[in-house]
XYZ file of C-alpha atoms in Angstrom:
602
model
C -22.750 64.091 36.644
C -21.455 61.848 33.793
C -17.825 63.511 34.081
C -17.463 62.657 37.916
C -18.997 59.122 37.049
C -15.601 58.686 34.655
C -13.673 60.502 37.224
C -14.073 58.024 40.050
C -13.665 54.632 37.822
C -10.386 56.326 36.401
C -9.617 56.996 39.879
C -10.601 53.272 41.085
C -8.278 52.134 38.283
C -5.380 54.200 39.359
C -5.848 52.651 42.817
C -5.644 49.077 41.511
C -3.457 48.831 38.467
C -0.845 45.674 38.797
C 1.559 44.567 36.489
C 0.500 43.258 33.218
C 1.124 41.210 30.067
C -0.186 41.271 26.417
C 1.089 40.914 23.035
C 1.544 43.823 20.170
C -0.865 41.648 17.850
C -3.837 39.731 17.166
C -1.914 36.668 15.878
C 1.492 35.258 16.607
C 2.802 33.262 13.807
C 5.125 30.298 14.147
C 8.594 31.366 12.714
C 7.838 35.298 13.316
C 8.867 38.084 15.589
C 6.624 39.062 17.934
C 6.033 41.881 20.601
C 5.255 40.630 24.458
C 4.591 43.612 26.635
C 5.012 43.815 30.607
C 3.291 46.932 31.960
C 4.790 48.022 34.673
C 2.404 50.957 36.497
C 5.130 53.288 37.605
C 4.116 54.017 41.204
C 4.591 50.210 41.866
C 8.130 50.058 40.041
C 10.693 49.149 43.149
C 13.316 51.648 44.060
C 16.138 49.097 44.453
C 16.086 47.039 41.289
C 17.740 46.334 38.003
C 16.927 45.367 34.354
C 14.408 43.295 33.442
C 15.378 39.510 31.676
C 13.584 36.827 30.374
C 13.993 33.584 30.104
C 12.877 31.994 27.129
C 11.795 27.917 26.585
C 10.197 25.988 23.890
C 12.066 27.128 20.981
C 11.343 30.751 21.585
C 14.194 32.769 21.230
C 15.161 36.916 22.285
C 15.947 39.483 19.388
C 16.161 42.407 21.998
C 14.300 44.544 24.806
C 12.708 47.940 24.719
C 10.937 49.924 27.487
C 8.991 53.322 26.940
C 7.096 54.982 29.575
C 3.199 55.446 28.919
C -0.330 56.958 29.875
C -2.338 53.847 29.650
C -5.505 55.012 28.652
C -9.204 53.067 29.878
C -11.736 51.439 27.789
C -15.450 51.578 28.828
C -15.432 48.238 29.676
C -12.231 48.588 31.856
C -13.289 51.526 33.792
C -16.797 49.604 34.412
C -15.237 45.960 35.635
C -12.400 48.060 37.937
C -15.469 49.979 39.615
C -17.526 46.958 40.090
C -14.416 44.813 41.346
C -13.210 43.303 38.262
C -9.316 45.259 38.904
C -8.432 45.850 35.538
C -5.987 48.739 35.122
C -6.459 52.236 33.178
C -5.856 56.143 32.863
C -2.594 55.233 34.686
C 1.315 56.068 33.946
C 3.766 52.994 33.325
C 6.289 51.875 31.835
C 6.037 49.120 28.923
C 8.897 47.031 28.257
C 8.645 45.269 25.310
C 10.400 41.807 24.340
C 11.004 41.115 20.971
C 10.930 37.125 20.535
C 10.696 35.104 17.356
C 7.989 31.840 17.846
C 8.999 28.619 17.043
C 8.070 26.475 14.442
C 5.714 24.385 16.338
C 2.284 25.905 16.501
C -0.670 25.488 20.086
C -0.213 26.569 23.126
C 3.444 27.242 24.223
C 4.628 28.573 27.291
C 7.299 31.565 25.921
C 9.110 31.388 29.623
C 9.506 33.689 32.818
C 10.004 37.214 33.122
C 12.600 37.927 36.351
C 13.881 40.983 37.796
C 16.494 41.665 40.774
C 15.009 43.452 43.664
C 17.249 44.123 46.511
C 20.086 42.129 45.266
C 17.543 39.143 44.929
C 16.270 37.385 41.222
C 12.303 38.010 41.479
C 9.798 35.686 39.144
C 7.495 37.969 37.890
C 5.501 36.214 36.185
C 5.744 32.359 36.312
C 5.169 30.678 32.782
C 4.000 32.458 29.955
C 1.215 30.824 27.989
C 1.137 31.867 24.352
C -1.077 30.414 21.539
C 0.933 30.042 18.414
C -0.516 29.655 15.328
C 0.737 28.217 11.361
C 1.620 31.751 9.506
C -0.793 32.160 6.307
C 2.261 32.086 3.711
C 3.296 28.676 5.371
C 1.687 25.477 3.984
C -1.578 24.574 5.662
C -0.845 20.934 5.440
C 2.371 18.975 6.404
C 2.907 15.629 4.904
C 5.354 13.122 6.363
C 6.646 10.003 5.318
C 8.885 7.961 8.014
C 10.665 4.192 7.236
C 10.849 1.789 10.279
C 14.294 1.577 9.593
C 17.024 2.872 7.375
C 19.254 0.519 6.834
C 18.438 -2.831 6.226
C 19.700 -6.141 4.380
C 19.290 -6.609 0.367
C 15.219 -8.226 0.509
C 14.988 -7.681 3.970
C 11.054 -6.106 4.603
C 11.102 -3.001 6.583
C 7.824 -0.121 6.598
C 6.830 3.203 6.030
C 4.443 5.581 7.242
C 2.269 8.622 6.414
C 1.521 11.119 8.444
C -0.827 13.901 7.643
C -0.894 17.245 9.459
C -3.747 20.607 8.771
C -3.414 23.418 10.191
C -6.413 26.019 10.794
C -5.784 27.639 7.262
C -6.318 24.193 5.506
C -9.533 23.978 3.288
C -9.835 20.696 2.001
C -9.693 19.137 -1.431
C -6.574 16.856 -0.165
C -5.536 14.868 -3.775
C -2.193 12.748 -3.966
C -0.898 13.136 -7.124
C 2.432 10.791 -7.153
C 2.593 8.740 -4.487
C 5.441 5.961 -6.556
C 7.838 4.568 -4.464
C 10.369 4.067 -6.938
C 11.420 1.075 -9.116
C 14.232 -0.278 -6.658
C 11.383 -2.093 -3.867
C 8.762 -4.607 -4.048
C 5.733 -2.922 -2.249
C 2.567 -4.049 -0.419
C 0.518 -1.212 -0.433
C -2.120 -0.995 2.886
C -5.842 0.622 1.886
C -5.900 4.121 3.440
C -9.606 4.230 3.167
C -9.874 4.256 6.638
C -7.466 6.782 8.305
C -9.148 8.769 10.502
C -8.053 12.768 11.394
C -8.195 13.396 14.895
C -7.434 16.796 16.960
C -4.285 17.866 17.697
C -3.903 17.888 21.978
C -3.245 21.148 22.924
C -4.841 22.741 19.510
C -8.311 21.796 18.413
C -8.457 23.737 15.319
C -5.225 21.384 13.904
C -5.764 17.625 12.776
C -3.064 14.958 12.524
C -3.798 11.119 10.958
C -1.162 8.538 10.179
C -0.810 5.524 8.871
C 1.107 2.432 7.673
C 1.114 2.941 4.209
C 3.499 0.422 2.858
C 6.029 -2.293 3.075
C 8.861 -2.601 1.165
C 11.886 -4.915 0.203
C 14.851 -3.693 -1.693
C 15.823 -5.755 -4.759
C 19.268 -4.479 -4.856
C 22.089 -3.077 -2.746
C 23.484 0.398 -2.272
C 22.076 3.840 -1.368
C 18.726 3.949 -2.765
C 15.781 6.939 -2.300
C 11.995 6.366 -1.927
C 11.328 9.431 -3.979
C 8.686 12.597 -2.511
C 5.180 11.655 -2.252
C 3.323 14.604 -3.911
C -0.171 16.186 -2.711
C -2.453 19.160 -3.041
C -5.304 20.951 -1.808
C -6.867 24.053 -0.744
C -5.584 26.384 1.833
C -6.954 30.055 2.614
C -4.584 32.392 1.687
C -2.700 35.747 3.366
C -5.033 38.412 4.357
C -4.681 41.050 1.898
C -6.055 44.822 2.082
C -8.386 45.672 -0.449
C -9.798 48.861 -1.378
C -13.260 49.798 -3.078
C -14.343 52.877 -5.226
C -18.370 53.242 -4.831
C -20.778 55.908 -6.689
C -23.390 57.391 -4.645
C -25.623 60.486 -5.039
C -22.421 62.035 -7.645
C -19.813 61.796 -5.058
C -17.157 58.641 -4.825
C -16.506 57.272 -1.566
C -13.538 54.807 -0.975
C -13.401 51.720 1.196
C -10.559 49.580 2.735
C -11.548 45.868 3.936
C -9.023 43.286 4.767
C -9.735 39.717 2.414
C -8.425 36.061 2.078
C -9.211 34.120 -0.768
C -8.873 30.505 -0.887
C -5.735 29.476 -2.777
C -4.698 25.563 -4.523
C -1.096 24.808 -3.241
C 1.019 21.809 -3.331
C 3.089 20.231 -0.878
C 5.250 17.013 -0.748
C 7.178 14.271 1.415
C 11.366 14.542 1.852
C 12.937 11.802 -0.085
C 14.170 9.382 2.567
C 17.322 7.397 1.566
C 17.841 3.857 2.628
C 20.897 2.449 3.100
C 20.812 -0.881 1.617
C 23.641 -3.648 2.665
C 24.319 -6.616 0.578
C 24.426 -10.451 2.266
C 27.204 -11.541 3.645
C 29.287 -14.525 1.323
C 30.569 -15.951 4.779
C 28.297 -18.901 5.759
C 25.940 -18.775 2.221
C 24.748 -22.205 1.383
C 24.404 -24.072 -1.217
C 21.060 -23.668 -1.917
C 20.411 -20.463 -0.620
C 17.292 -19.375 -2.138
C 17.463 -15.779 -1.859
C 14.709 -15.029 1.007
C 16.027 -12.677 3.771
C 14.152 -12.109 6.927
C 12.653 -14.852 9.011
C 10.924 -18.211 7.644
C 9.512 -21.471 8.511
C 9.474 -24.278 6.307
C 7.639 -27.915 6.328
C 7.459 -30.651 3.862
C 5.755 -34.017 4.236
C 4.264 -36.432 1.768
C 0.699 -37.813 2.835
C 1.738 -41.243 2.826
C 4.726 -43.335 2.100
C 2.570 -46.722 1.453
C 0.832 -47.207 -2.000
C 0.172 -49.501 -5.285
C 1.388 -48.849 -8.329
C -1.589 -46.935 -10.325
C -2.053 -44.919 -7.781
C -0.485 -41.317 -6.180
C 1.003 -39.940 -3.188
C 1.013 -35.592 -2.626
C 4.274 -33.967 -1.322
C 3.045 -30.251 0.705
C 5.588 -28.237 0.854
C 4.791 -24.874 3.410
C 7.091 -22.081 3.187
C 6.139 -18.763 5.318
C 8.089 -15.809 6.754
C 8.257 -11.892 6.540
C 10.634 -10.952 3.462
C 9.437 -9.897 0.585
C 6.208 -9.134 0.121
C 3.587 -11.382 -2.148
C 6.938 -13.528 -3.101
C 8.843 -16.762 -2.122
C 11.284 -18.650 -3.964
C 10.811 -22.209 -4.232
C 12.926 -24.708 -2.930
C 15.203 -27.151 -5.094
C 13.182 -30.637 -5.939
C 15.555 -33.874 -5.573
C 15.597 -36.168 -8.503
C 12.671 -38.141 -7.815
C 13.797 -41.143 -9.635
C 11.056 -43.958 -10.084
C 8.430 -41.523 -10.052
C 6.733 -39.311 -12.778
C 5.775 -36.108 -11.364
C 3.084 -33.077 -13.250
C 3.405 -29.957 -12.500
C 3.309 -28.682 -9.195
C 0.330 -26.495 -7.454
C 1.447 -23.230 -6.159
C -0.407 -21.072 -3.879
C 0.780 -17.909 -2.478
C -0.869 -15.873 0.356
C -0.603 -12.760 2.117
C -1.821 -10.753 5.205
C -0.585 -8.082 7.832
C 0.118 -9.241 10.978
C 1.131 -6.939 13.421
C 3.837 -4.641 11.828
C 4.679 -6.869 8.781
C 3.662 -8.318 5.960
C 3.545 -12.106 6.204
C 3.712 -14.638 3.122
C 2.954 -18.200 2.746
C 3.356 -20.371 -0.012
C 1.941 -23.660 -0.270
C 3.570 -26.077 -3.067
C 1.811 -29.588 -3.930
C 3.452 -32.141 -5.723
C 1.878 -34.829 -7.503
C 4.097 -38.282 -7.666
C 2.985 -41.538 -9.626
C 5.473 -44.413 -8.842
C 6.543 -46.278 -11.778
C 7.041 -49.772 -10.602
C 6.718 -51.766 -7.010
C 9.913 -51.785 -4.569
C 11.291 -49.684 -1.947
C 12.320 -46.533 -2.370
C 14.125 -42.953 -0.683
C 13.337 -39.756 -2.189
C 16.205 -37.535 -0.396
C 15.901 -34.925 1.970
C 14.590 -31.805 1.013
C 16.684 -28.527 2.393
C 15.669 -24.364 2.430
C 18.174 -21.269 3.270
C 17.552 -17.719 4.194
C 19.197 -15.284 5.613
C 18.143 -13.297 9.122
C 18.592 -10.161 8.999
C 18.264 -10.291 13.289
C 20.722 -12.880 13.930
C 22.782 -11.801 10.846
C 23.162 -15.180 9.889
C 22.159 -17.732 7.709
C 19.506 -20.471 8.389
C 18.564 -23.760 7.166
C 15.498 -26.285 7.483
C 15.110 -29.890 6.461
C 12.558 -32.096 5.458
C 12.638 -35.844 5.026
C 14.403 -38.215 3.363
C 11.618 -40.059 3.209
C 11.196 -44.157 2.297
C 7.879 -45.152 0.619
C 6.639 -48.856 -0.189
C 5.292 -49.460 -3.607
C 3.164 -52.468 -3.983
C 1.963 -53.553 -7.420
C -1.179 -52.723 -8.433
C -4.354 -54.318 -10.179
C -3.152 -51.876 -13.270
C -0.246 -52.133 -15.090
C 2.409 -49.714 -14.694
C 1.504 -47.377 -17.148
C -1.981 -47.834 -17.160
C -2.302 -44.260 -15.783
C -0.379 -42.517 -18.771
C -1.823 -44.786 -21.794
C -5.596 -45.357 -23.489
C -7.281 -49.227 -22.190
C -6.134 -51.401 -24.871
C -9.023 -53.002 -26.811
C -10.023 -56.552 -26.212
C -11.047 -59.290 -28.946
C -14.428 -60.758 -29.358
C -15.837 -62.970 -26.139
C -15.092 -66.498 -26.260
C -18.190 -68.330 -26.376
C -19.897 -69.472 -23.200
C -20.301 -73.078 -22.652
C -23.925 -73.030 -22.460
C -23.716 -71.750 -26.051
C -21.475 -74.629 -27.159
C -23.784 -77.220 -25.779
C -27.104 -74.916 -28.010
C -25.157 -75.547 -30.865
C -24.567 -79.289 -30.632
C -27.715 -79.946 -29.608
C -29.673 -80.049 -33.318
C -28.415 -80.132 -36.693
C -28.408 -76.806 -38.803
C -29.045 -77.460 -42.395
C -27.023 -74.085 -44.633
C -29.831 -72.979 -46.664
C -28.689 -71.927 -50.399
C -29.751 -67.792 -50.433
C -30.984 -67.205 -53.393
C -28.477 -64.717 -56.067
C -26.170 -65.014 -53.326
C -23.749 -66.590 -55.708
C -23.921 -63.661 -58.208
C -23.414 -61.206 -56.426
C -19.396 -59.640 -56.633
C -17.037 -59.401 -53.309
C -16.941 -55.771 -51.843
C -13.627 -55.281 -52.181
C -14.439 -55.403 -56.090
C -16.592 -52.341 -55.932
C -15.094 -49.207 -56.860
C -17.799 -47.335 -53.431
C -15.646 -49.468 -51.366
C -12.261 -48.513 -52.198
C -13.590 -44.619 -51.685
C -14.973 -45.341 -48.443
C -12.067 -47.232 -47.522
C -9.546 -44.087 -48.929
C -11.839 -41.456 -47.442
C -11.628 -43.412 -43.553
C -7.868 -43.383 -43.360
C -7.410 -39.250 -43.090
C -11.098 -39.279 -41.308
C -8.931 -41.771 -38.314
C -6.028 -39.742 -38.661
C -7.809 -36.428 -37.967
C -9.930 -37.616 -34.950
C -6.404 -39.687 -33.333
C -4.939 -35.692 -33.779
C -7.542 -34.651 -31.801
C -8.173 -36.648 -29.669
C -4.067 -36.719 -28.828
C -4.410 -32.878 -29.021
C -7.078 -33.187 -26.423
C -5.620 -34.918 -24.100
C -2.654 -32.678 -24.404
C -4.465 -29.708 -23.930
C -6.231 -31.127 -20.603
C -2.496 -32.087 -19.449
C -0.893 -28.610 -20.369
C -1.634 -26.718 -16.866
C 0.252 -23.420 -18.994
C -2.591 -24.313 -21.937
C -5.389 -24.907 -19.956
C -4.637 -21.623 -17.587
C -4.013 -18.992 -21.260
C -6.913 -20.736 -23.191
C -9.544 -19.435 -19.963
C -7.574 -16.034 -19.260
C -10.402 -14.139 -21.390
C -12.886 -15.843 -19.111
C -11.635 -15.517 -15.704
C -11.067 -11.702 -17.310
C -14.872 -11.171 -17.664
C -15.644 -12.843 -14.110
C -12.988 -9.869 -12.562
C -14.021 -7.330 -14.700
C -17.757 -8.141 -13.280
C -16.392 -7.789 -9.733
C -15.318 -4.121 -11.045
C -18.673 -3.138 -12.229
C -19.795 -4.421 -9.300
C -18.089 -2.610 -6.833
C -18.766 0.790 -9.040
C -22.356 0.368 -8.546
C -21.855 -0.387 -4.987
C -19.801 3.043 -4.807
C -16.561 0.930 -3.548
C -14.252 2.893 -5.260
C -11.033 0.675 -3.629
C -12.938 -2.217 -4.621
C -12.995 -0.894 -7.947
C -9.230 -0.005 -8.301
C -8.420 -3.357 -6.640
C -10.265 -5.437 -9.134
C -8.895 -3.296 -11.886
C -4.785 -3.240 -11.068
C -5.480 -7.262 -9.950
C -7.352 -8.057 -12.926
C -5.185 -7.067 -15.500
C -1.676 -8.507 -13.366
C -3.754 -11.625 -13.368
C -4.514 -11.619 -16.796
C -1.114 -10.939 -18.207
C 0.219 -14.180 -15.719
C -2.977 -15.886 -17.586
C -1.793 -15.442 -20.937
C 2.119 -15.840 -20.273
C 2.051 -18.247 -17.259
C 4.576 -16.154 -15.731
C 3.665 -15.068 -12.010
C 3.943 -11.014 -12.034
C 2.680 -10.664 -8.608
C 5.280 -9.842 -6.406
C 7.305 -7.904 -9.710
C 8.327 -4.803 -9.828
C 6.859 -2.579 -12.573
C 10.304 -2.572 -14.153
C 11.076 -6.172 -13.714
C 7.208 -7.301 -15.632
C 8.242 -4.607 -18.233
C 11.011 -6.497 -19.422
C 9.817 -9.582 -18.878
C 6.471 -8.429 -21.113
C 9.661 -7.072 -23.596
C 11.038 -10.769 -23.734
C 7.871 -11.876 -24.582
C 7.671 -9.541 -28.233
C 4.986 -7.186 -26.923
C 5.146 -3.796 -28.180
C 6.855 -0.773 -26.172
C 3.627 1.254 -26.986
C 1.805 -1.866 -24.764
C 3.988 -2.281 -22.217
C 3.976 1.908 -21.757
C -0.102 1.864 -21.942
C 0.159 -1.437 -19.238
C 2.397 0.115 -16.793
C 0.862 3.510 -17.188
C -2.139 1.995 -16.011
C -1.079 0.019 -13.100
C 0.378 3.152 -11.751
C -3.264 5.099 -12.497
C -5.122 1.944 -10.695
C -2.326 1.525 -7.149
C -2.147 5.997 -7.357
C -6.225 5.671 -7.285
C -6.365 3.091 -4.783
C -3.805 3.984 -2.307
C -4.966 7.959 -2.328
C -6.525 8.839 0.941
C -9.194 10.969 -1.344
C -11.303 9.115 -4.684
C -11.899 10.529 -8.095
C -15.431 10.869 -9.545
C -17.694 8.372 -10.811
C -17.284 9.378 -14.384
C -13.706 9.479 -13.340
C -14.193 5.987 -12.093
C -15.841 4.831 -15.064
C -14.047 5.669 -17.897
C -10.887 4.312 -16.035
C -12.817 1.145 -16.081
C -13.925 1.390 -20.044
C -9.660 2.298 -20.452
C -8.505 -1.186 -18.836
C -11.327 -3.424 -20.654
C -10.215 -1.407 -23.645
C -6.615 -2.184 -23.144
C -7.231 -5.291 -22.256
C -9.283 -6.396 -25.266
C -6.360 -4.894 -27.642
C -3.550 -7.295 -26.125
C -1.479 -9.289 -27.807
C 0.704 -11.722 -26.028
């Protein structure tokens, strides 16, 4: 009974074999050959007809076509679904031709293309698009990293972007870790916080994730053909299948196993270099004054009023903003100011993305005390950059300006030097009429007469010796006071080790908290800050090169200025790396800065 059961489903999928497609493997592997397979039953082959041809899209291409004829033999399951309707084919003769096509590089689902034959002198579609699933090969990386510029040739300072892509393919494990991600010494960079990129599927293959992001922006400080060197990574991928075979003893007798394994395996993988091709500014048109910016700027500059006494002071705001480099803005050339005295001026420099740039404003006060009453001008005040988009130069103006100086209740130079001291009150009327009104008899004091002048006493003459260096030494301090207080430089290096404690509090802080970019922040900000404390240089906006040498000029130590920028690189690497080290890691990076940082000399 069971053999005539089999009979009739081979016979029911005799009746209804078609045409088919499948593939000579589980996998197909972007980059490798592959087998696709038309079978072709034979009773259903037409009589008038010619070879078979394919035609291939998406990158796949043809290495050749075989055909064999075949007994395609049933499964269970086949015979089953044919009898009960499903008309799947089986225990039937054909004829497979076989395509051999290499996939493409890109991996999901790709259609592979049409199959056509001529029947009666006419080109058939056989079998419409193709759909194919093709995956990344095991010995291929199981992460792709990319780095693109928003442009790649640009203007000497002129700001353009870069950004990271990510790509993981099914085979990709985890434990992603930059480990160099410099951009070279040739670019001021603003570095974004990749803390919050986010993976997403890729459409079309779920088991793939992309993510990208801005991650910097960058202005050239020279000209030529520079490189933004490869942005290195690694991480854990599961490696090539590989066939392993097992000896086992049981009962006395050996019996040997074959099972196919993949063990996970720690690769690397890295960016291309991308050259930029850097132009220098044009001579034709350069002003005067051109202060070096390239891209585009605004600039304002008022004074907040034009009317005053002498004694008292009038603020000139200067507001410079555009999109060149990063963190950094020139400042523009002060007239002579002439009847004025002038302390140093305020600077404050901001920056923030908007949209697809960086922009930065700088906000300059000027202090000015007028000397003496009378009208005055204090000339215009000009600013040049270049535009990279109208590949020209520009130039703003502010002022001249006329201010009315009326005199004061205070002398001139009241302002600059101590109140003079005043001699005794002259006596009051009402004290000159006391007097006269009674006669005061001088009373004889008894010894009085005896006793010697001061003057005569050798205690005096010490006294007097010992108050002369006693004046000296307070009018020295005092004067060295007063000069301290006025010394903005002074003031700023003699409270660098305090402001260092408040930042390196903000550190711990944000290690407790588990804010591991907070930490990094405070860390490569705090010690920049502290160096332009002690120095009263500005190294924001510097290239690691450019505050080397400028730290050289200053007599500290190679061995410093290695251990400094060895740890600015550790503290931007840490902080711009889309993964985090440990806390201990974390920590003892922190103990390493306060440590260096306590050791310098400047």
């Amino acid at each position: 009974m069971k053999r005539i059961i089999l009979l009739c489903l081979a016979l029911a999928l005799y009746a209804t074999a078609r045409p088919s497609l499948q593939v000579d493997r589980e996998r197909i592997e972007s980059g490798k050959t592959f087998g696709l397979q038309l079978i072709f039953p034979l009773n259903e082959l037409p009589e008038n007809r010619s070879d078979l041809s394919i035609e291939t899209a998406n990158g796949f291409t043809l290495a050749g076509i075989d055909s064999t004829d075949q007994v395609i033999r049933p499964s269970m399951d086949d015979m089953f679904n044919s009898f009960f309707g499903g008309g799947s084919r089986g225990g039937y003769k054909a004829r497979v031709y076989t395509f051999k096509l290499k996939a493409p590089k890109k991996t999901g689902r790709i259609s592979v293309g049409q199959i056509f034959m001529n029947i009666d002198g006419q080109k058939r579609n056989l079998t419409g698009d193709i759909p194919l699933s093709v995956q990344r090969a095991y010995s291929d990386d199981a992460l792709a990293v990319s780095l693109t510029p928003s442009k790649k040739t640009v203007y000497e300072g002129e700001q353009f972007n870069v950004t990271l892509g990510f790509h993981t393919y099914e085979h990709f494990e985890g434990g992603l870790q930059a480990t160099d991600m410099n951009t070279g010494d040739d670019f001021i960079v603003h570095r974004s916080d990749l803390a919050n990129m986010k993976f997403e599927p890729v459409e079309g293959n779920r088991r793939e994730m992309q993510a990208s992001a801005k991650f910097a922006w960058l202005a050239s400080n020279k000209s030529g053909n520079l490189q933004i060197p490869p942005f290195k990574f690694k991480y854990v991928k599961r490696g090539e299948p590989k066939v392993v075979e097992e000896n086992k003893q049981m009962g006395g007798m050996t019996f040997s196993s074959r099972s196919v394994k993949q063990e996970s395996v720690e690769t690397e993988t890295q960016t291309p270099a991308i050259n930029i091709t850097v132009k220098p500014l044009p001579d034709e048109g350069k002003p005067a004054n051109f202060s070096g910016m390239v891209g585009s700027y605004s600039f304002s500059a008022d004074f907040d009023r034009t009317n005053l006494k002498v004694g008292e002071a009038m603020t000139l705001t200067i507001n410079i903003k555009g999109d060149g480099l990063p963190g950094s803005i020139t400042d523009p050339k002060l007239p002579d100011f002439g009847e004025f005295r002038s302390v140093p001026p305020e600077n404050e420099i901001n920056k923030k993305i908007v949209g697809n740039k960086v922009i930065t404003t700088k906000n300059i006060r000027v202090f000015l005390y007028p000397k003496k009453k009378g009208d005055f001008t204090i000339p215009e005040i000009t600013y040049s950059w270049f535009n990279p988009a109208k590949k020209k130069y520009e130039t703003a103006k502010a002022g001249p300006w006329n201010v009315v100086v009326e005199k004061g209740e205070a002398a001139a130079e009241a302002i600059f030097q101590a109140p003079i001291a005043q001699g005794p009150a002259a006596v009051q009327k009402q004290e000159i009429e006391s007097l006269g009104s009674d006669i005061r008899f001088i009373h004889k004091v008894n010894n009085s007469a005896n006793n010697a002048a001061p003057y005569k006493s050798v205690a005096y003459w010490i006294l007097f010796a010992a108050a002369i260096p006693f004046y000296l030494i307070v009018t020295f301090a005092v004067r060295r006071c007063r000069k301290h207080n006025s010394d903005a430089a002074l003031m700023r290096k003699g409270k660098a080790n305090k402001m260092l404690k408040a930042r390196f509090a903000s550190a711990r802080e944000a290690l407790q908290k588990g804010d591991a970019k907070a930490l990094y922040a405070a860390l490569e900000n705090g010690l920049i800050d502290y160096l332009s404390d002690k120095t009263n240089l500005e190294f924001k906006g510097m290239t690691r090169a450019q505050m080397n040498e400028e730290l050289a000029k200053l007599g500290v130590g190679d061995e410093t200025i290695t251990a400094i920028d060895s740890w600015l690189e550790k503290c931007a690497f840490a902080r711009f790396a889309p993964v985090n080290p440990t806390k201990d890691e974390q920590q003892k990076m922190l103990n390493d800065v306060e440590k260096l940082c306590d050791g310098l000399k400047v």
